[in-house]
């Protein structure tokens, strides 16, 4: 049985990856410090004999006894609101965290796949974004802590690959959505659906002309699974190229939820990218992968998930667990 360590296991993407790898018959070690992750995302896996959970902060030395074949580094706050609240932790998990993962990979002779991001392209001047685009990032802006941590993470991963001959894979993940996203993490989809369910107006930032391209989580997981098992070591975009403006997206959510609330406009956050769409020609050619879920299908599944949440959950102000966070 192959063993895989998944960091950020209790988060949105991490938990879906745990689902997939346990289903595929791997022994899965899920690791999370539970600041933004939640055990409720993993509850259904805890009874499985091929799943174990380690409550640990990957920014500190990682100890795993026995053999390890793969490491998926998915630990990181991943929304602008989250990394503004915990900027230092965000920088640490992308730098010290990946260093620990790569050190562990060296000892275990394991293959590492890192969750990088479309944020490495910053506010992109080139559109859509191919992997060859170097980006337009403000290192000292509010997003800098995330963007630069992820850029450093790619550099560190490449260095271990070339210098220590570690097997590495780099996924550049574009906006992804689906069940288990945290309400109130600030991301646009849970924000809009949460607002619709609570009977609040939908808050569009700026004039809503900025674009994003949303990928359903199941498609993302399939892309990651294929990339891990490929022999390609350069970065690969994983995302859905179907692009939409945020104001159109708000209209789609209004239709989907049937809310009678309206759209209200708020200030655009600093350095908010004006446009984003992945060029996925590389993923298509080397992984034979492209998204299968239309936005309508994915949104319906996601809306059903949010509808099933309790009232208490829906009206909770913050879902981050600061008890698990110590600033150093
Ligand atoms: N956004 C919005 N209203 C909200 C939350 C976000 O209009 O309540 C906008 C945000 O300014 C950005 C887009 O939606 O232009 C996507 O934001 P998100 O935080 O989901 O992801 P990112 O900006 O990192 O792509």
CSV table of C-alpha atoms and ligand atoms in Angstrom, one decimal:
chain,number,residue,atom,x,y,z
A,1,UNK,CA,0.0,0.0,0.0
A,2,UNK,CA,1.4,3.4,-1.0
A,3,UNK,CA,1.5,6.1,1.7
A,4,UNK,CA,0.7,9.7,1.1
A,5,UNK,CA,1.0,12.7,3.5
A,6,UNK,CA,-1.5,15.4,2.8
A,7,UNK,CA,-0.8,18.7,4.6
A,8,UNK,CA,-3.7,21.0,5.1
A,9,UNK,CA,-5.9,17.9,5.2
A,10,UNK,CA,-8.7,19.4,7.1
A,11,UNK,CA,-9.1,22.3,4.7
A,12,UNK,CA,-11.3,22.5,1.6
A,13,UNK,CA,-9.0,21.1,-1.0
A,14,UNK,CA,-7.0,18.9,1.4
A,15,UNK,CA,-10.1,17.1,2.6
A,16,UNK,CA,-11.3,16.3,-0.9
A,17,UNK,CA,-7.8,15.0,-1.7
A,18,UNK,CA,-8.0,12.8,1.4
A,19,UNK,CA,-11.3,11.4,0.0
A,20,UNK,CA,-9.8,10.6,-3.3
A,21,UNK,CA,-6.6,9.0,-2.1
A,22,UNK,CA,-8.3,6.9,0.5
A,23,UNK,CA,-10.8,5.8,-2.2
A,24,UNK,CA,-7.8,4.9,-4.5
A,25,UNK,CA,-6.5,2.6,-1.7
A,26,UNK,CA,-3.6,4.7,-0.4
A,27,UNK,CA,-2.7,4.9,3.2
A,28,UNK,CA,-3.4,8.6,3.9
A,29,UNK,CA,-1.8,10.6,6.6
A,30,UNK,CA,-3.7,13.9,7.0
A,31,UNK,CA,-1.9,16.7,8.7
A,32,UNK,CA,-3.3,20.1,9.8
A,33,UNK,CA,-2.9,22.7,12.5
A,34,UNK,CA,-6.6,23.4,12.4
A,35,UNK,CA,-6.4,27.2,12.2
A,36,UNK,CA,-8.5,27.4,9.0
A,37,UNK,CA,-9.1,23.7,8.6
A,38,UNK,CA,-11.9,21.9,10.4
A,39,UNK,CA,-12.2,18.3,11.7
A,40,UNK,CA,-15.8,18.2,10.5
A,41,UNK,CA,-14.3,18.0,6.9
A,42,UNK,CA,-12.5,14.7,7.9
A,43,UNK,CA,-15.0,13.1,10.3
A,44,UNK,CA,-16.2,10.7,7.7
A,45,UNK,CA,-12.7,9.4,7.1
A,46,UNK,CA,-11.7,8.9,10.7
A,47,UNK,CA,-13.2,5.4,10.9
A,48,UNK,CA,-11.3,4.2,7.8
A,49,UNK,CA,-8.3,1.9,8.5
A,50,UNK,CA,-6.3,3.6,5.7
A,51,UNK,CA,-6.6,7.1,7.2
A,52,UNK,CA,-4.9,8.7,10.1
A,53,UNK,CA,-4.9,12.3,11.3
A,54,UNK,CA,-1.9,14.2,12.8
A,55,UNK,CA,-2.6,17.5,14.5
A,56,UNK,CA,0.6,19.3,13.6
A,57,UNK,CA,1.8,22.6,12.3
A,58,UNK,CA,4.0,21.9,9.2
A,59,UNK,CA,6.0,25.0,9.7
A,60,UNK,CA,7.6,23.0,12.5
A,61,UNK,CA,9.7,19.9,12.0
A,62,UNK,CA,7.6,17.0,10.6
A,63,UNK,CA,8.1,13.5,12.0
A,64,UNK,CA,6.5,10.6,10.1
A,65,UNK,CA,7.6,7.1,11.1
A,66,UNK,CA,7.8,4.5,8.4
A,67,UNK,CA,7.7,4.7,4.7
A,68,UNK,CA,6.3,7.6,2.7
A,69,UNK,CA,5.8,7.6,-1.1
A,70,UNK,CA,4.1,11.0,-1.7
A,71,UNK,CA,3.7,14.4,0.0
A,72,UNK,CA,1.0,16.8,-1.1
A,73,UNK,CA,1.6,20.2,0.4
A,74,UNK,CA,-1.8,21.9,0.6
A,75,UNK,CA,-1.5,23.6,4.0
A,76,UNK,CA,-2.0,27.4,3.7
A,77,UNK,CA,-4.6,30.0,4.4
A,78,UNK,CA,-6.0,30.6,0.9
A,79,UNK,CA,-8.3,33.6,0.9
A,80,UNK,CA,-7.4,37.3,1.1
A,81,UNK,CA,-9.3,37.7,4.3
A,82,UNK,CA,-7.5,34.7,5.9
A,83,UNK,CA,-4.1,35.7,5.0
A,84,UNK,CA,-4.7,39.3,6.1
A,85,UNK,CA,-5.6,37.9,9.5
A,86,UNK,CA,-2.7,35.6,9.7
A,87,UNK,CA,0.0,37.0,7.4
A,88,UNK,CA,3.0,35.6,9.3
A,89,UNK,CA,1.6,32.1,9.5
A,90,UNK,CA,0.8,32.4,5.7
A,91,UNK,CA,4.5,33.3,5.0
A,92,UNK,CA,5.7,30.5,7.3
A,93,UNK,CA,3.7,27.7,5.9
A,94,UNK,CA,4.8,28.6,2.3
A,95,UNK,CA,8.4,28.8,3.3
A,96,UNK,CA,9.3,26.9,6.4
A,97,UNK,CA,6.4,24.5,5.7
A,98,UNK,CA,7.6,23.5,2.2
A,99,UNK,CA,11.2,23.3,3.5
A,100,UNK,CA,10.1,20.7,6.1
A,101,UNK,CA,8.1,18.8,3.5
A,102,UNK,CA,11.1,18.7,1.1
A,103,UNK,CA,13.5,17.7,3.8
A,104,UNK,CA,11.1,14.9,4.8
A,105,UNK,CA,10.9,13.9,1.1
A,106,UNK,CA,14.7,13.6,0.9
A,107,UNK,CA,14.8,11.3,3.8
A,108,UNK,CA,11.9,9.2,2.6
A,109,UNK,CA,12.7,9.4,-1.1
A,110,UNK,CA,9.1,10.6,-1.6
A,111,UNK,CA,7.6,12.6,-4.4
A,112,UNK,CA,6.3,16.0,-3.5
A,113,UNK,CA,3.5,17.9,-5.2
A,114,UNK,CA,2.9,21.5,-4.1
A,115,UNK,CA,-0.3,23.5,-4.3
A,116,UNK,CA,0.8,26.7,-6.0
A,117,UNK,CA,-1.6,29.3,-7.2
A,118,UNK,CA,-2.7,31.6,-10.0
A,119,UNK,CA,-1.6,34.4,-7.5
A,120,UNK,CA,1.9,33.8,-8.7
A,121,UNK,CA,0.7,35.8,-11.8
A,122,UNK,CA,-0.4,38.6,-9.5
A,123,UNK,CA,-2.6,41.2,-11.4
A,124,UNK,CA,-1.8,39.7,-14.7
A,125,UNK,CA,-1.0,41.8,-17.8
A,126,UNK,CA,-0.9,38.7,-20.0
A,127,UNK,CA,-4.3,37.1,-20.5
A,128,UNK,CA,-5.2,34.2,-20.3
A,129,UNK,CA,-2.2,33.2,-18.2
A,130,UNK,CA,0.1,30.5,-19.5
A,131,UNK,CA,2.7,28.9,-17.3
A,132,UNK,CA,5.5,30.8,-19.0
A,133,UNK,CA,4.1,34.2,-17.7
A,134,UNK,CA,6.2,35.5,-14.9
A,135,UNK,CA,3.5,37.6,-13.2
A,136,UNK,CA,2.9,41.1,-11.9
A,137,UNK,CA,3.0,40.8,-8.2
A,138,UNK,CA,3.3,43.5,-5.5
A,139,UNK,CA,5.5,42.0,-2.8
A,140,UNK,CA,4.5,44.5,-0.1
A,141,UNK,CA,0.8,44.8,-0.8
A,142,UNK,CA,-1.8,42.9,1.3
A,143,UNK,CA,-1.6,39.9,-1.0
A,144,UNK,CA,2.2,39.9,-1.0
A,145,UNK,CA,2.3,37.5,2.0
A,146,UNK,CA,0.5,34.8,0.1
A,147,UNK,CA,1.8,35.5,-3.4
A,148,UNK,CA,5.4,35.7,-2.4
A,149,UNK,CA,5.2,32.7,-0.1
A,150,UNK,CA,3.8,30.7,-3.0
A,151,UNK,CA,6.5,32.0,-5.4
A,152,UNK,CA,9.2,31.1,-2.8
A,153,UNK,CA,7.6,27.7,-2.4
A,154,UNK,CA,7.9,27.1,-6.2
A,155,UNK,CA,11.6,28.3,-6.1
A,156,UNK,CA,12.4,26.0,-3.1
A,157,UNK,CA,10.7,23.1,-4.7
A,158,UNK,CA,12.6,23.6,-7.9
A,159,UNK,CA,15.9,23.9,-6.0
A,160,UNK,CA,15.3,20.6,-4.2
A,161,UNK,CA,14.5,19.1,-7.5
A,162,UNK,CA,17.6,20.2,-9.3
A,163,UNK,CA,20.0,20.1,-6.4
A,164,UNK,CA,18.8,17.1,-4.4
A,165,UNK,CA,17.1,15.3,-7.3
A,166,UNK,CA,13.8,15.1,-5.4
A,167,UNK,CA,10.8,14.2,-7.5
A,168,UNK,CA,8.6,17.3,-7.5
A,169,UNK,CA,5.4,18.5,-9.1
A,170,UNK,CA,4.0,22.0,-9.1
A,171,UNK,CA,0.2,22.7,-9.6
A,172,UNK,CA,-0.8,26.3,-10.2
A,173,UNK,CA,-4.4,26.2,-8.9
A,174,UNK,CA,-6.9,28.8,-10.1
A,175,UNK,CA,-10.1,29.7,-8.2
A,176,UNK,CA,-11.7,26.5,-7.1
A,177,UNK,CA,-15.1,26.0,-5.4
A,178,UNK,CA,-17.2,23.2,-4.0
A,179,UNK,CA,-18.6,21.7,-0.8
A,180,UNK,CA,-16.6,22.4,2.4
A,181,UNK,CA,-15.5,25.9,1.5
A,182,UNK,CA,-15.7,27.9,4.7
A,183,UNK,CA,-18.4,30.4,5.0
A,184,UNK,CA,-17.0,33.8,5.8
A,185,UNK,CA,-13.5,33.1,4.7
A,186,UNK,CA,-14.0,36.0,2.4
A,187,UNK,CA,-14.0,34.2,-0.9
A,188,UNK,CA,-16.5,35.3,-3.3
A,189,UNK,CA,-18.6,32.1,-3.7
A,190,UNK,CA,-19.2,31.4,0.0
A,191,UNK,CA,-19.7,35.1,0.5
A,192,UNK,CA,-22.5,35.3,-2.1
A,193,UNK,CA,-24.2,32.1,-1.2
A,194,UNK,CA,-24.0,32.8,2.5
A,195,UNK,CA,-25.5,36.3,1.9
A,196,UNK,CA,-28.3,34.8,-0.1
A,197,UNK,CA,-29.1,32.2,2.5
A,198,UNK,CA,-29.0,34.8,5.3
A,199,UNK,CA,-31.2,37.2,3.4
A,200,UNK,CA,-28.5,39.8,3.0
A,201,UNK,CA,-27.6,41.8,-0.1
A,202,UNK,CA,-24.7,40.5,-2.2
A,203,UNK,CA,-21.6,42.5,-1.9
A,204,UNK,CA,-19.8,43.1,-5.1
A,205,UNK,CA,-16.4,44.7,-4.7
A,206,UNK,CA,-15.5,47.5,-7.2
A,207,UNK,CA,-17.7,47.7,-10.2
A,208,UNK,CA,-17.8,43.9,-10.6
A,209,UNK,CA,-16.0,44.0,-14.0
A,210,UNK,CA,-13.0,42.0,-12.7
A,211,UNK,CA,-13.1,38.5,-13.9
A,212,UNK,CA,-12.4,35.0,-12.4
A,213,UNK,CA,-12.6,31.5,-13.8
A,214,UNK,CA,-14.1,29.0,-11.4
A,215,UNK,CA,-13.2,25.3,-11.3
A,216,UNK,CA,-15.3,22.7,-9.5
A,217,UNK,CA,-13.3,20.8,-6.8
A,218,UNK,CA,-13.8,17.3,-8.3
A,219,UNK,CA,-12.2,18.5,-11.6
A,220,UNK,CA,-9.4,20.0,-9.6
A,221,UNK,CA,-8.8,16.8,-7.6
A,222,UNK,CA,-8.7,14.8,-10.9
A,223,UNK,CA,-6.1,17.3,-12.3
A,224,UNK,CA,-3.9,17.0,-9.2
A,225,UNK,CA,-4.2,13.2,-9.2
A,226,UNK,CA,-3.0,13.1,-12.8
A,227,UNK,CA,-0.2,15.6,-12.3
A,228,UNK,CA,1.1,13.6,-9.3
A,229,UNK,CA,1.4,10.5,-11.4
A,230,UNK,CA,2.8,12.2,-14.5
A,231,UNK,CA,6.5,12.8,-15.0
A,232,UNK,CA,6.3,16.5,-15.6
A,233,UNK,CA,8.3,18.7,-13.2
A,234,UNK,CA,7.6,22.2,-14.4
A,235,UNK,CA,4.5,24.2,-13.2
A,236,UNK,CA,1.1,23.2,-14.6
A,237,UNK,CA,-2.1,25.4,-14.5
A,238,UNK,CA,-5.1,23.5,-13.1
A,239,UNK,CA,-8.3,25.5,-13.4
A,240,UNK,CA,-11.4,26.0,-15.5
A,241,UNK,CA,-11.0,28.5,-18.4
A,242,UNK,CA,-14.7,29.5,-18.3
A,243,UNK,CA,-14.3,33.2,-17.4
A,244,UNK,CA,-17.0,35.4,-15.8
A,245,UNK,CA,-17.1,38.9,-14.4
A,246,UNK,CA,-17.9,39.1,-10.6
A,247,UNK,CA,-21.1,41.1,-11.3
A,248,UNK,CA,-22.4,38.4,-13.7
A,249,UNK,CA,-21.4,35.8,-11.1
A,250,UNK,CA,-23.5,37.6,-8.5
A,251,UNK,CA,-26.4,37.4,-11.0
A,252,UNK,CA,-25.9,33.7,-11.4
A,253,UNK,CA,-26.0,33.2,-7.6
A,254,UNK,CA,-29.2,35.3,-7.3
A,255,UNK,CA,-30.8,33.1,-9.9
A,256,UNK,CA,-29.6,29.9,-8.4
A,257,UNK,CA,-30.7,30.7,-4.8
A,258,UNK,CA,-33.9,32.6,-5.8
A,259,UNK,CA,-33.0,35.3,-3.3
A,260,UNK,CA,-34.9,38.6,-3.6
A,261,UNK,CA,-31.9,40.5,-2.2
A,262,UNK,CA,-30.0,42.9,-4.5
A,263,UNK,CA,-26.4,43.5,-5.3
A,264,UNK,CA,-24.6,46.3,-3.4
A,265,UNK,CA,-21.2,47.7,-4.3
A,266,UNK,CA,-18.2,48.0,-2.0
A,267,UNK,CA,-14.7,49.3,-2.4
A,268,UNK,CA,-12.4,47.1,-4.4
A,269,UNK,CA,-9.6,45.6,-2.2
A,270,UNK,CA,-6.1,46.7,-2.9
A,271,UNK,CA,-4.3,44.8,-5.7
A,272,UNK,CA,-7.4,42.8,-6.5
A,273,UNK,CA,-6.5,41.2,-9.9
A,274,UNK,CA,-8.6,42.6,-12.8
A,275,UNK,CA,-8.7,39.5,-14.8
A,276,UNK,CA,-7.9,35.8,-14.4
A,277,UNK,CA,-8.2,32.8,-16.7
A,278,UNK,CA,-6.0,29.8,-17.0
A,279,UNK,CA,-4.4,28.8,-20.2
A,280,UNK,CA,-4.8,25.0,-19.8
A,281,UNK,CA,-3.2,23.8,-23.0
A,282,UNK,CA,-0.3,22.3,-21.1
A,283,UNK,CA,-2.6,20.3,-18.7
A,284,UNK,CA,-4.6,19.1,-21.7
A,285,UNK,CA,-1.6,17.9,-23.6
A,286,UNK,CA,0.5,16.3,-20.8
A,287,UNK,CA,-2.3,15.1,-18.5
A,288,UNK,CA,-5.1,14.7,-21.0
A,289,UNK,CA,-7.1,16.7,-18.5
A,290,UNK,CA,-9.7,19.3,-18.7
A,291,UNK,CA,-12.6,20.3,-16.4
A,292,UNK,CA,-15.8,18.2,-16.9
A,293,UNK,CA,-18.2,20.1,-14.6
A,294,UNK,CA,-20.0,23.2,-16.0
A,295,UNK,CA,-20.5,26.1,-13.6
A,296,UNK,CA,-24.2,25.3,-13.4
A,297,UNK,CA,-23.6,21.7,-12.3
A,298,UNK,CA,-20.8,22.6,-9.9
A,299,UNK,CA,-22.8,25.5,-8.4
A,300,UNK,CA,-25.9,23.3,-7.8
A,301,UNK,CA,-23.9,20.7,-5.8
A,302,UNK,CA,-22.2,23.5,-3.9
A,303,UNK,CA,-25.4,25.3,-3.1
A,304,UNK,CA,-27.0,22.0,-1.8
A,305,UNK,CA,-24.0,21.7,0.6
A,306,UNK,CA,-24.4,25.3,1.9
A,307,UNK,CA,-28.2,24.8,2.3
A,308,UNK,CA,-27.6,21.7,4.5
A,309,UNK,CA,-25.6,23.7,7.0
A,310,UNK,CA,-27.2,24.5,10.4
A,311,UNK,CA,-28.5,28.0,11.2
A,312,UNK,CA,-25.8,28.4,13.8
A,313,UNK,CA,-23.1,27.6,11.3
A,314,UNK,CA,-24.7,30.0,8.8
A,315,UNK,CA,-24.8,33.0,11.2
A,316,UNK,CA,-21.4,32.4,12.8
A,317,UNK,CA,-19.2,35.5,12.4
A,318,UNK,CA,-15.8,33.8,12.0
A,319,UNK,CA,-14.8,30.3,11.3
A,320,UNK,CA,-11.2,30.6,12.0
A,321,UNK,CA,-9.8,28.9,15.1
A,322,UNK,CA,-7.5,31.4,16.6
A,323,UNK,CA,-7.0,29.1,19.6
A,324,UNK,CA,-4.7,27.1,17.3
A,325,UNK,CA,-2.7,30.1,16.3
A,326,UNK,CA,0.4,31.4,18.1
A,327,UNK,CA,2.2,34.3,16.5
A,328,UNK,CA,6.0,34.0,16.6
B,1,LIG,N1,-15.5,39.6,-4.2
B,1,LIG,C1,-16.7,40.4,-4.2
B,1,LIG,N2,-17.5,40.3,-3.1
B,1,LIG,C2,-17.2,39.5,-2.0
B,1,LIG,C3,-16.0,38.8,-2.0
B,1,LIG,C4,-15.2,38.9,-3.1
B,1,LIG,O1,-17.0,41.1,-5.2
B,1,LIG,O2,-18.0,39.5,-1.1
B,1,LIG,C5,-14.6,39.7,-5.4
B,1,LIG,C6,-13.1,40.0,-5.1
B,1,LIG,O3,-12.9,41.4,-5.0
B,1,LIG,C7,-12.4,39.4,-6.3
B,1,LIG,C8,-13.3,38.2,-6.6
B,1,LIG,O4,-14.6,38.5,-6.0
B,1,LIG,O5,-12.4,40.3,-7.3
B,1,LIG,C9,-12.8,36.9,-6.2
B,1,LIG,O6,-12.5,37.0,-4.8
B,1,LIG,P1,-11.9,35.8,-4.0
B,1,LIG,O7,-11.6,36.4,-2.7
B,1,LIG,O8,-12.9,34.7,-4.0
B,1,LIG,O9,-10.6,35.3,-4.7
B,1,LIG,P2,-9.4,35.9,-5.4
B,1,LIG,O10,-9.5,37.5,-5.4
B,1,LIG,O11,-8.2,35.5,-4.6
B,1,LIG,O12,-9.4,35.4,-6.8
